[in-house]
Coordinates of C-alpha atoms in Angstrom, one line a residue:
M1 CA -21.3 -7.9 2.6
R2 CA -20.8 -11.7 2.6
E3 CA -19.6 -11.7 -0.9
L4 CA -16.7 -9.1 -0.1
H5 CA -15.4 -11.2 2.8
A6 CA -14.9 -14.0 -0.1
I7 CA -13.0 -11.5 -2.1
A8 CA -10.7 -10.6 0.8
D9 CA -10.2 -14.5 1.6
R10 CA -9.3 -14.9 -2.3
V11 CA -6.7 -12.0 -2.0
G12 CA -5.2 -13.8 1.0
E13 CA -5.0 -17.2 -1.2
L14 CA -3.4 -15.0 -3.9
S15 CA -0.6 -13.8 -1.7
R16 CA 0.1 -17.3 -0.5
E17 CA 0.8 -18.3 -4.2
I18 CA 3.8 -15.8 -4.5
P19 CA 5.4 -15.8 -0.9
V20 CA 8.4 -14.2 -1.9
S21 CA 7.4 -10.8 -3.2
S22 CA 8.1 -7.3 -2.4
Y23 CA 4.3 -6.5 -2.6
S24 CA 3.7 -9.0 0.4
G25 CA 2.9 -6.0 2.8
F26 CA 0.7 -4.4 0.3
L27 CA -1.4 -7.5 -0.1
D28 CA -1.9 -8.0 3.6
E29 CA -3.1 -4.5 3.9
L30 CA -5.3 -4.9 0.8
N31 CA -6.9 -7.8 2.7
R32 CA -7.4 -6.1 5.6
K33 CA -9.1 -2.9 3.8
V34 CA -11.4 -5.1 1.7
K35 CA -12.6 -6.6 4.9
K36 CA -12.7 -3.4 6.4
I37 CA -15.2 -2.3 3.4
A38 CA -17.1 -5.7 3.8
S39 CA -17.6 -4.9 7.5
T40 CA -18.8 -1.3 7.1
T41 CA -22.6 -0.5 7.6
G42 CA -24.9 2.5 6.5
F43 CA -26.1 3.7 3.2
H44 CA -23.3 6.2 2.0
I45 CA -24.5 9.0 0.1
D46 CA -22.6 12.0 -1.4
I47 CA -24.0 15.5 -1.5
F48 CA -22.2 18.0 -3.4
K49 CA -22.6 21.6 -2.1
S50 CA -20.6 24.8 -3.3
M51 CA -18.1 26.3 -0.9
H52 CA -19.7 29.6 -1.1
A53 CA -23.2 28.2 -1.2
S54 CA -26.3 30.3 -1.0
A55 CA -28.2 30.8 2.3
E56 CA -30.8 28.2 0.8
S57 CA -28.4 25.5 0.1
N58 CA -26.8 25.8 3.6
K59 CA -30.3 25.6 5.2
L60 CA -31.2 22.4 3.1
M61 CA -28.1 21.1 4.0
Q62 CA -28.6 21.5 7.5
M63 CA -32.3 20.2 7.2
I64 CA -30.8 17.0 5.4
Q65 CA -28.3 16.3 8.2
E66 CA -30.8 16.8 10.7
S67 CA -33.3 14.2 9.1
T68 CA -30.8 11.7 8.7
A69 CA -29.5 11.9 12.3
G70 CA -29.6 8.2 13.9
S71 CA -30.7 6.6 10.4
E72 CA -28.7 4.5 8.3
F73 CA -28.1 7.4 6.0
L74 CA -24.4 8.5 6.2
L75 CA -23.7 11.9 4.5
V76 CA -20.2 12.7 2.7
Q77 CA -20.2 16.5 1.9
K78 CA -18.2 17.3 -1.4
D79 CA -17.3 20.6 -2.7
E80 CA -14.8 22.2 -5.0
N81 CA -11.8 21.3 -2.5
N82 CA -12.5 17.7 -1.9
Y83 CA -14.4 16.6 -5.1
K84 CA -11.4 14.6 -6.4
V85 CA -10.4 12.8 -3.2
R86 CA -11.2 9.1 -3.5
I87 CA -9.4 6.7 -0.6
F88 CA -9.5 3.1 -1.0
E89 CA -11.1 1.6 2.1
D90 CA -13.9 4.3 2.0
L91 CA -17.1 3.6 0.5
F92 CA -18.1 5.1 -3.0
P93 CA -21.7 5.8 -3.0
S94 CA -23.8 5.4 -5.8
V95 CA -26.4 8.0 -5.1
L96 CA -25.5 11.7 -5.6
F97 CA -27.2 14.8 -4.3
V98 CA -26.4 18.2 -6.3
L99 CA -27.6 21.2 -4.3
V100 CA -27.6 23.6 -7.7
D101 CA -27.5 27.2 -6.6
E102 CA -26.0 30.2 -8.4
E103 CA -22.2 29.3 -7.1
M104 CA -22.7 25.5 -8.5
V105 CA -23.7 26.5 -12.0
T106 CA -20.5 28.8 -12.1
S107 CA -18.0 26.2 -11.0
E108 CA -16.4 24.8 -13.9
N109 CA -14.4 22.1 -12.0
L110 CA -17.5 20.7 -10.6
K111 CA -19.5 20.9 -13.8
Q112 CA -16.5 19.4 -15.8
H113 CA -16.6 16.3 -12.9
F114 CA -20.2 16.1 -13.4
K115 CA -19.9 15.0 -16.9
I116 CA -17.8 12.0 -16.1
C117 CA -19.2 11.0 -13.1
D118 CA -21.7 8.4 -14.4
E119 CA -19.0 5.5 -13.7
Q120 CA -19.8 5.8 -10.1
Y121 CA -23.1 7.2 -9.5
K122 CA -26.3 5.7 -10.5
V123 CA -28.7 8.0 -9.4
I124 CA -28.4 11.8 -9.2
F125 CA -30.8 14.1 -7.2
L126 CA -30.7 17.5 -8.7
V127 CA -32.3 20.2 -6.0
D128 CA -33.3 23.4 -8.1
L129 CA -32.4 26.2 -5.7
L130 CA -32.3 28.8 -8.8
S131 CA -34.6 31.4 -9.6
D132 CA -34.2 30.7 -13.4
H133 CA -35.7 27.4 -14.4
E134 CA -33.8 27.6 -17.8
V135 CA -30.6 27.7 -16.3
F136 CA -31.2 24.7 -14.0
T137 CA -32.2 22.7 -17.1
N138 CA -29.1 23.5 -19.0
F139 CA -27.3 22.4 -16.0
S140 CA -29.0 19.0 -15.9
K141 CA -27.6 18.1 -19.5
L142 CA -24.5 18.0 -18.0
F143 CA -25.2 14.4 -16.5
S144 CA -24.9 11.5 -18.6
Y145 CA -28.1 9.4 -19.7
R146 CA -26.3 6.3 -18.2
C147 CA -27.3 7.4 -14.6
K148 CA -30.8 8.5 -13.6
T149 CA -31.5 12.2 -12.8
V150 CA -34.2 13.1 -10.4
P151 CA -35.2 16.7 -10.3
L152 CA -36.1 18.1 -6.9
S153 CA -37.0 21.6 -5.1
F154 CA -36.6 23.1 -1.8
L155 CA -40.4 22.2 -1.0
D156 CA -39.9 18.4 -1.6
F157 CA -37.7 18.3 1.7
K158 CA -40.2 20.3 3.7
D159 CA -41.6 18.1 6.5
K160 CA -39.8 15.0 4.9
S161 CA -37.0 13.0 6.1
L162 CA -34.2 11.8 3.6
T163 CA -35.5 8.2 4.4
D164 CA -39.3 9.2 3.0
L165 CA -37.8 11.1 -0.1
L166 CA -35.9 8.1 -1.1
Q167 CA -38.7 5.8 -0.3
G168 CA -41.0 8.0 -2.2
H169 CA -39.0 7.4 -5.6
F170 CA -37.6 3.8 -5.2
D171 CA -38.8 0.8 -3.6
L172 CA -36.7 -1.0 -0.6
K173 CA -35.2 -3.5 -3.2
S174 CA -34.0 -0.8 -5.5
L175 CA -32.4 0.9 -2.5
D176 CA -30.9 -2.2 -1.4
N177 CA -29.5 -2.8 -4.7
L178 CA -28.0 0.7 -4.7
K179 CA -26.3 0.2 -1.2
K180 CA -24.8 -3.0 -2.8
I181 CA -23.5 -0.9 -5.8
S182 CA -21.8 1.3 -3.6
Y183 CA -20.0 -1.7 -2.0
L184 CA -19.2 -3.3 -5.2
N185 CA -17.6 0.0 -6.6
S186 CA -15.5 0.3 -3.8
V187 CA -13.7 -2.7 -4.0
K188 CA -13.5 -2.3 -7.9
P189 CA -9.7 -0.9 -7.6
V190 CA -8.5 -4.1 -5.9
F191 CA -8.7 -5.8 -9.1
N192 CA -6.5 -3.0 -10.7
F193 CA -4.0 -3.5 -7.9
L194 CA -3.9 -6.9 -8.2
T195 CA -3.4 -6.9 -12.1
E196 CA -0.5 -4.3 -11.6
I197 CA 1.2 -6.2 -8.8
L198 CA 1.1 -9.7 -10.9
L199 CA 2.5 -7.9 -13.8
S200 CA 5.2 -6.2 -12.2
E201 CA 5.9 -9.6 -10.3
N202 CA 5.9 -11.6 -13.6
K203 CA 8.2 -9.1 -15.6
A204 CA 10.9 -9.3 -12.5
A205 CA 10.7 -13.0 -12.6
N206 CA 11.2 -12.9 -16.3
T207 CA 14.0 -10.1 -16.1
R208 CA 15.8 -12.6 -13.4
K209 CA 15.2 -15.6 -15.8
I210 CA 16.7 -13.6 -18.7
L211 CA 19.9 -12.8 -16.4
N212 CA 20.0 -16.4 -15.1
T213 CA 19.9 -17.6 -19.0
Q214 CA 22.6 -15.1 -19.9
N215 CA 24.9 -16.1 -16.8
T216 CA 24.3 -20.1 -17.9
S217 CA 25.4 -19.2 -21.5
I218 CA 28.7 -17.3 -20.0
T219 CA 29.6 -20.3 -17.8
K220 CA 29.1 -22.9 -20.8
K221 CA 31.3 -20.7 -22.5
E222 CA 33.7 -20.5 -19.9
E223 CA 34.0 -24.2 -19.4
S224 CA 36.2 -24.3 -22.8
T225 CA 38.3 -21.3 -21.7
I226 CA 39.6 -19.9 -18.7
N227 CA 39.9 -16.7 -20.1
N228 CA 37.3 -14.1 -18.7
S229 CA 37.8 -11.3 -21.4
E230 CA 34.4 -11.8 -22.9
L231 CA 32.7 -11.6 -19.2
A232 CA 34.7 -8.1 -18.9
S233 CA 33.5 -6.9 -22.4
N234 CA 29.7 -8.0 -21.5
L235 CA 30.2 -6.2 -18.1
R236 CA 31.8 -2.9 -20.0
Q237 CA 28.6 -2.9 -22.0
V238 CA 26.4 -3.2 -18.9
I239 CA 28.2 -0.3 -17.5
Q240 CA 28.2 1.6 -20.5
K241 CA 24.4 1.2 -21.4
S242 CA 23.5 1.9 -17.7
T243 CA 25.7 5.0 -17.4
Q244 CA 24.5 6.3 -20.9
E245 CA 20.9 5.7 -19.5
L246 CA 21.3 7.5 -16.2
E247 CA 23.1 10.5 -18.0
K248 CA 20.3 10.8 -20.3
S249 CA 17.9 10.6 -17.4
Y250 CA 19.4 13.5 -15.6
K251 CA 19.4 15.5 -18.9
F252 CA 15.7 14.6 -19.5
K253 CA 15.1 15.8 -15.7
Y254 CA 16.7 19.1 -15.9
D255 CA 15.1 19.7 -19.4
D256 CA 11.8 18.8 -18.0
L257 CA 12.2 21.2 -14.8
N258 CA 13.2 24.1 -17.4
K259 CA 10.3 23.4 -20.1
P260 CA 8.6 27.0 -20.6
N261 CA 5.3 27.0 -18.5
T262 CA 5.3 23.4 -17.6
G263 CA 8.6 23.1 -15.8
N264 CA 8.9 23.4 -12.1
F265 CA 11.8 25.8 -12.6
S266 CA 9.8 28.0 -15.0
I267 CA 6.8 27.8 -12.8
V268 CA 8.8 28.8 -9.8
A269 CA 10.5 31.5 -11.8
F270 CA 7.1 32.7 -13.0
E271 CA 5.2 32.8 -9.7
K272 CA 8.2 34.8 -7.9
S273 CA 8.6 37.3 -10.4
N274 CA 5.0 38.0 -10.3
Q275 CA 5.1 38.7 -6.9
L276 CA 6.8 42.1 -7.4
T277 CA 4.1 44.8 -6.8
D278 CA 6.2 47.9 -6.2
F279 CA 9.5 49.9 -6.7
N280 CA 12.1 51.9 -5.1
K281 CA 12.0 55.2 -6.5
K282 CA 15.0 57.9 -6.9
A283 CA 15.0 61.2 -8.0
L284 CA 17.0 61.9 -11.4
A285 CA 19.4 65.2 -11.4
E286 CA 19.3 65.2 -15.3
K287 CA 15.6 64.8 -15.6
S288 CA 13.9 66.5 -13.1
E289 CA 10.2 65.6 -14.1
K290 CA 11.1 62.0 -13.9
V291 CA 12.2 59.5 -10.9
E292 CA 14.2 56.3 -11.5
T293 CA 12.5 53.0 -10.5
T294 CA 14.7 50.1 -9.1
I295 CA 13.7 46.8 -7.5
D296 CA 14.3 46.4 -4.0
Q297 CA 17.2 45.0 -2.9
A298 CA 15.4 42.6 -0.4
F299 CA 12.9 41.5 -2.9
L300 CA 16.1 40.6 -5.4
D301 CA 17.7 38.6 -2.4
D302 CA 14.3 36.9 -1.8
L303 CA 14.1 36.1 -5.2
I304 CA 17.8 34.7 -5.6
G305 CA 17.1 32.7 -2.3
T306 CA 14.2 31.1 -3.5
V307 CA 15.7 30.2 -6.9
S308 CA 18.7 28.8 -4.7
K309 CA 16.5 26.8 -2.6
T310 CA 14.6 25.3 -5.4
I311 CA 17.8 24.4 -7.2
K312 CA 19.5 22.8 -4.2
N313 CA 16.1 20.9 -3.4
E314 CA 16.7 19.4 -6.9
L315 CA 20.7 18.9 -6.7
G316 CA 20.2 17.5 -3.1
K317 CA 18.0 14.5 -4.4
D318 CA 20.6 13.6 -7.0
E319 CA 23.5 12.4 -5.1
A320 CA 21.3 9.7 -3.3
F321 CA 19.7 8.5 -6.2
I322 CA 22.7 8.4 -8.7
K323 CA 24.6 6.3 -6.0
S324 CA 21.8 4.1 -5.2
S325 CA 21.5 3.6 -9.1
F326 CA 25.3 3.0 -9.1
E327 CA 25.1 0.5 -6.0
D328 CA 22.0 -1.3 -8.1
M329 CA 24.5 -1.4 -11.0
I330 CA 27.3 -2.8 -8.8
R331 CA 24.8 -5.2 -7.1
L332 CA 23.9 -6.6 -10.6
I333 CA 27.5 -6.7 -11.6
N334 CA 28.6 -8.5 -8.2
I335 CA 26.1 -11.0 -9.0
Q336 CA 27.7 -12.0 -12.3
L337 CA 30.9 -11.7 -10.6
K338 CA 30.2 -14.0 -7.8
T339 CA 28.8 -16.5 -10.0
K340 CA 32.1 -16.4 -11.7
G341 CA 34.0 -16.6 -8.3
I342 CA 35.5 -13.3 -9.0
D343 CA 36.1 -10.7 -6.2
L344 CA 33.3 -8.3 -5.7
L345 CA 33.3 -4.8 -6.5
K346 CA 33.8 -2.1 -3.4
A347 CA 32.1 0.7 -3.6
D348 CA 34.1 2.9 -1.3
S349 CA 37.2 2.5 -3.8
I350 CA 35.0 3.3 -6.8
Y351 CA 33.4 6.6 -6.1
P352 CA 35.3 10.0 -6.7
P353 CA 34.5 13.1 -4.9
F354 CA 30.7 13.9 -5.8
P355 CA 30.2 17.5 -7.3
D356 CA 29.8 20.2 -4.8
K357 CA 26.2 21.4 -5.2
E358 CA 26.6 24.8 -3.1
R359 CA 29.3 25.8 -5.4
T360 CA 27.2 25.1 -8.6
V361 CA 24.5 27.5 -6.7
Q362 CA 26.7 30.2 -5.6
S363 CA 28.6 30.6 -9.1
F364 CA 25.1 31.1 -11.0
C365 CA 22.5 32.6 -8.5
Y366 CA 23.0 36.2 -8.8
I367 CA 21.2 39.0 -10.7
N368 CA 23.4 39.4 -13.9
K369 CA 21.1 42.3 -15.8
A370 CA 19.5 44.6 -13.1
Y371 CA 16.3 46.5 -14.0
V372 CA 16.4 50.1 -14.0
G373 CA 13.2 52.3 -15.4
E374 CA 11.6 55.7 -15.3
V375 CA 8.4 57.2 -14.4
I376 CA 7.1 60.6 -14.4
K377 CA 7.5 62.3 -10.6
R378 CA 4.2 62.8 -9.1
G379 CA 3.4 66.2 -8.4
A380 CA 3.1 69.7 -10.1
M381 CA 5.5 68.7 -12.5
E382 CA 3.3 65.8 -13.4
Y383 CA 0.7 68.3 -14.8
F384 CA 3.1 70.6 -16.1
V385 CA 4.3 67.8 -18.5
A386 CA 0.8 66.9 -19.4
L387 CA -0.2 70.5 -20.1
R388 CA 2.2 70.4 -22.8
D389 CA -0.2 68.7 -25.2
Y390 CA -2.7 71.2 -24.5
T391 CA -0.2 74.1 -25.0
G392 CA 0.8 72.6 -28.3
L393 CA -2.7 72.4 -29.6
I394 CA -3.1 76.1 -28.3
M395 CA 0.0 77.1 -30.4
V396 CA -1.3 75.5 -33.3
V397 CA -4.4 77.3 -33.5
G398 CA -2.7 80.3 -32.8
G399 CA -0.4 79.6 -35.7
L400 CA -3.4 78.9 -38.1
L401 CA -5.0 82.1 -37.1
A402 CA -2.0 84.2 -37.1
P403 CA -1.8 85.0 -41.0
L404 CA -5.4 86.0 -40.8
S405 CA -4.6 88.4 -38.0
M406 CA -1.2 89.7 -39.9
F407 CA -3.8 90.1 -42.7
A408 CA -6.1 92.1 -41.2
S409 CA -3.6 94.5 -39.3
G410 CA -2.1 95.4 -42.5
W411 CA -5.0 97.2 -43.8
D412 CA -6.9 100.2 -42.9
G413 CA -10.6 100.4 -42.4
S414 CA -13.1 99.2 -39.6
L415 CA -14.1 95.9 -41.1
F416 CA -10.4 94.6 -41.2
K417 CA -9.8 96.2 -37.8
S418 CA -12.8 94.2 -36.6
M419 CA -11.5 91.1 -37.9
A420 CA -8.1 91.6 -36.1
D421 CA -10.0 92.0 -32.8
W422 CA -11.9 89.1 -33.6
V423 CA -9.1 86.9 -34.4
K424 CA -7.4 87.9 -31.0
R425 CA -10.3 87.5 -28.8
T426 CA -11.0 84.0 -30.6
V427 CA -7.1 82.9 -29.8
A428 CA -7.5 84.3 -26.1
G429 CA -11.0 82.6 -25.8
I430 CA -9.6 79.1 -27.2
S431 CA -6.4 79.4 -25.0
I432 CA -8.7 80.1 -22.1
L433 CA -11.0 77.2 -22.9
M434 CA -7.9 74.9 -23.5
I435 CA -6.4 75.7 -20.4
V436 CA -9.8 75.4 -18.3
Y437 CA -10.5 71.9 -20.0
G438 CA -7.1 70.7 -19.8
I439 CA -7.0 71.4 -16.0
Y440 CA -10.2 69.5 -15.8
D441 CA -9.2 66.6 -18.2
L442 CA -5.9 66.1 -16.3
R443 CA -7.5 65.4 -13.1
R444 CA -9.1 62.7 -14.7
R445 CA -6.3 61.6 -17.0
I446 CA -3.3 61.8 -14.8
P447 CA -4.2 59.0 -12.4
L448 CA -4.9 56.8 -15.3
K449 CA -1.7 57.7 -17.2
R450 CA 0.1 57.1 -13.9
E451 CA -1.3 53.7 -13.3
E452 CA -0.5 52.9 -17.0
E453 CA 2.8 54.0 -16.8
F454 CA 3.3 52.3 -13.5
Q455 CA 2.2 48.8 -14.9
R456 CA 4.0 49.2 -18.0
E457 CA 7.4 49.5 -16.1
L458 CA 6.3 46.6 -13.3
L459 CA 5.6 44.4 -16.7
K460 CA 9.2 45.4 -17.9
A461 CA 10.7 44.6 -14.2
K462 CA 8.6 41.4 -14.1
E463 CA 10.1 40.1 -17.3
T464 CA 13.7 41.2 -16.4
L465 CA 13.4 39.0 -13.3
L466 CA 11.7 36.2 -15.1
Q467 CA 14.6 36.3 -17.8
E468 CA 17.1 36.3 -14.7
S469 CA 15.5 33.4 -12.9
K470 CA 15.5 31.4 -16.0
R471 CA 19.0 32.1 -16.5
M472 CA 19.8 31.2 -13.1
F473 CA 18.1 27.9 -13.5
N474 CA 19.4 27.3 -16.9
D475 CA 23.1 27.8 -16.1
A476 CA 23.2 26.0 -13.0
S477 CA 21.3 23.1 -14.5
R478 CA 23.7 23.0 -17.4
D479 CA 26.8 23.0 -15.0
W480 CA 25.3 20.5 -12.9
T481 CA 24.4 18.1 -15.6
G482 CA 28.1 18.5 -16.9
N483 CA 29.4 17.8 -13.4
I484 CA 27.2 14.8 -12.9
S485 CA 28.1 13.3 -16.4
N486 CA 31.9 13.6 -15.6
W487 CA 31.4 11.8 -12.2
I488 CA 29.6 9.1 -14.0
K489 CA 32.1 8.8 -16.3
D490 CA 34.8 8.6 -13.7
T491 CA 32.9 6.2 -11.7
A492 CA 32.1 4.0 -14.9
Q493 CA 35.9 3.9 -15.4
N494 CA 37.0 3.0 -12.1
M495 CA 34.6 0.4 -12.1
N496 CA 35.8 -1.0 -15.3
N497 CA 39.6 -0.7 -13.7
Q498 CA 38.5 -2.8 -10.7
I499 CA 36.7 -5.4 -12.8
D500 CA 39.7 -6.0 -14.9
R501 CA 41.8 -5.9 -12.2
N502 CA 39.9 -8.6 -10.1
I503 CA 39.4 -10.8 -13.4
K504 CA 43.4 -10.9 -13.8
E505 CA 43.8 -12.0 -10.1
L506 CA 41.4 -14.8 -9.8
Q507 CA 42.0 -16.2 -13.6
F508 CA 43.5 -19.5 -12.0
K509 CA 40.8 -20.1 -9.7
R510 CA 38.0 -20.3 -12.5
V511 CA 38.7 -24.1 -13.4
S512 CA 37.8 -25.5 -10.1
Q513 CA 34.8 -23.5 -9.6
M514 CA 33.0 -24.3 -12.7
N515 CA 30.9 -27.0 -11.1
D516 CA 29.8 -24.8 -8.3
E517 CA 28.6 -22.1 -10.5
K518 CA 26.6 -24.5 -12.6
L519 CA 24.8 -26.0 -9.3
L520 CA 24.0 -22.4 -8.3
Q521 CA 22.7 -21.2 -11.7
Q522 CA 20.3 -24.3 -11.9
K523 CA 19.0 -23.7 -8.3
Q524 CA 18.3 -20.1 -9.1
L525 CA 16.5 -21.1 -12.5
Q526 CA 14.4 -23.4 -10.4
S527 CA 13.5 -20.9 -8.1
I528 CA 12.4 -18.7 -11.0
E529 CA 10.4 -21.3 -12.4
M530 CA 8.7 -22.1 -9.0
L531 CA 8.1 -18.5 -8.9
L532 CA 6.7 -18.2 -12.1
K533 CA 4.1 -20.9 -11.5
G534 CA 3.1 -19.2 -8.5
I535 CA 2.5 -16.1 -10.3
Q536 CA 0.4 -18.2 -13.0
S537 CA -1.9 -19.9 -10.3
A538 CA -2.3 -16.2 -8.6
E539 CA -3.4 -14.8 -11.9
R540 CA -5.8 -17.7 -12.3
L541 CA -7.6 -16.9 -8.8
K542 CA -7.4 -13.2 -9.9
D543 CA -9.3 -13.8 -12.9
Q544 CA -11.9 -16.0 -10.8
M545 CA -12.4 -13.2 -8.6
T546 CA -12.4 -10.7 -11.4
T547 CA -15.4 -12.9 -13.3
R548 CA -17.2 -13.5 -9.8
Y549 CA -17.2 -9.6 -9.3
R550 CA -18.5 -8.6 -12.5
D551 CA -21.4 -11.4 -12.3
M552 CA -22.3 -9.9 -9.1
L553 CA -22.1 -6.3 -10.4
T554 CA -24.0 -7.3 -13.6
E555 CA -26.8 -9.1 -11.4
T556 CA -27.3 -6.1 -9.2
E557 CA -27.5 -3.7 -11.9
K558 CA -29.9 -6.2 -13.8
D559 CA -32.2 -6.3 -10.7
L560 CA -32.0 -2.5 -10.0
K561 CA -35.1 -0.8 -11.4
L562 CA -34.8 3.1 -11.6

């Protein structure tokens, strides 16, 4: 599109307004990508098809692909894996096809996505591949009224190319406007990028201006005195504030890592403990009907290894980041020291030995409370133990009928003898029935009971592993943050001592260097002011680009007749 080439040219003009920028390379790349989008041809269309789509959906997808071969239409297939993927420099289509089959209507992620997709898509074709039209109707309600939805069926594609289908619903001008909206949508992120870059550049320039103002104020005060105690006090405050913030950041970091459910350490502990699927079993001498369950040592070693590796990965990032933060602090302090003519801080004489992460990991990564459980031994003993329930029931029945039997046996006469015989036969019959039923029922209950007992013990074992993993993470984090805090305090103290020493050594040179310092600060301020003016010019260019883009988008959407 010709209009997009104009946007790319404006991006180039904007980058020239702020030549001294850390984003220069990014702006050049932004310019290149906008030109690439502008040079792209073809009508891009998104097609959503579930990963496990029905045979009918796959067949229809193949038909659509074959019908677009050699045409201007370029299809981009979307599914559950890539529906969130959006790469700047690719086209963001304004037309969407959704193959609605049984798998599609059950995909919660895609359904949530469809509820908010109206920002990109203007026309959505819903292809009904369901046997239940009511389900299709409910599915179509997911889409916003801000975009036009067109219901289709498999028969609408029969003996028709995609070109014929689209031209059957929209005229050529509307199709051209939909294509144009795709290109305009594709460069929309440019304006967010430019806004963030200019805000960052403006913030950085103002920060430099604030620092320059502070340095100028310090220099004016020093003109009346050669005592640099105020400078030393200011630098101590800077060091104290920076180190406190650094300590807090590390405390917050490990607090976040150890947060229940959401912290990475908690997630690793939960996932690893849930990988347990079986036990080691060992017979118990004092409990012949049960076996002792323990966790395999190889699994425990793997768990400890995973926890240790996860902790090491986090600890390994800390030394470089902390020293980099101190280097930035030293660089900031050295700027102020340099403007005062004071010797610069030397990092090699400031840093004490850094805490040993291996020692921290080895000190806390072990199993403190091992899991030990019991389950009923499989085999005949398992059935004998379970039969106790039925045996007890038989004894209860016999106990209830025993008084009647004794009463009948204690009297003479045929009636009482018959009653005694009846009681005996009844007890015998009930006993036989209970035994037969017990054997039958146990064949069904024992596997269920065995699985329930196994799952119960497995849950206890997982909970033990989870608590042990969390303990390792928490103890290692607590020890490490304490070591880091001590190291930061020692380093800050070394910096303060070196600053005091350098100031005392160079006190007598300060009077002759005042004029040079004023000139340097003035040049720095001029440079910052020029940079701020350049940023303001760049912001005006960006506002003009944004206005022109909105006008083009509004004009195109106004001409779009759906």
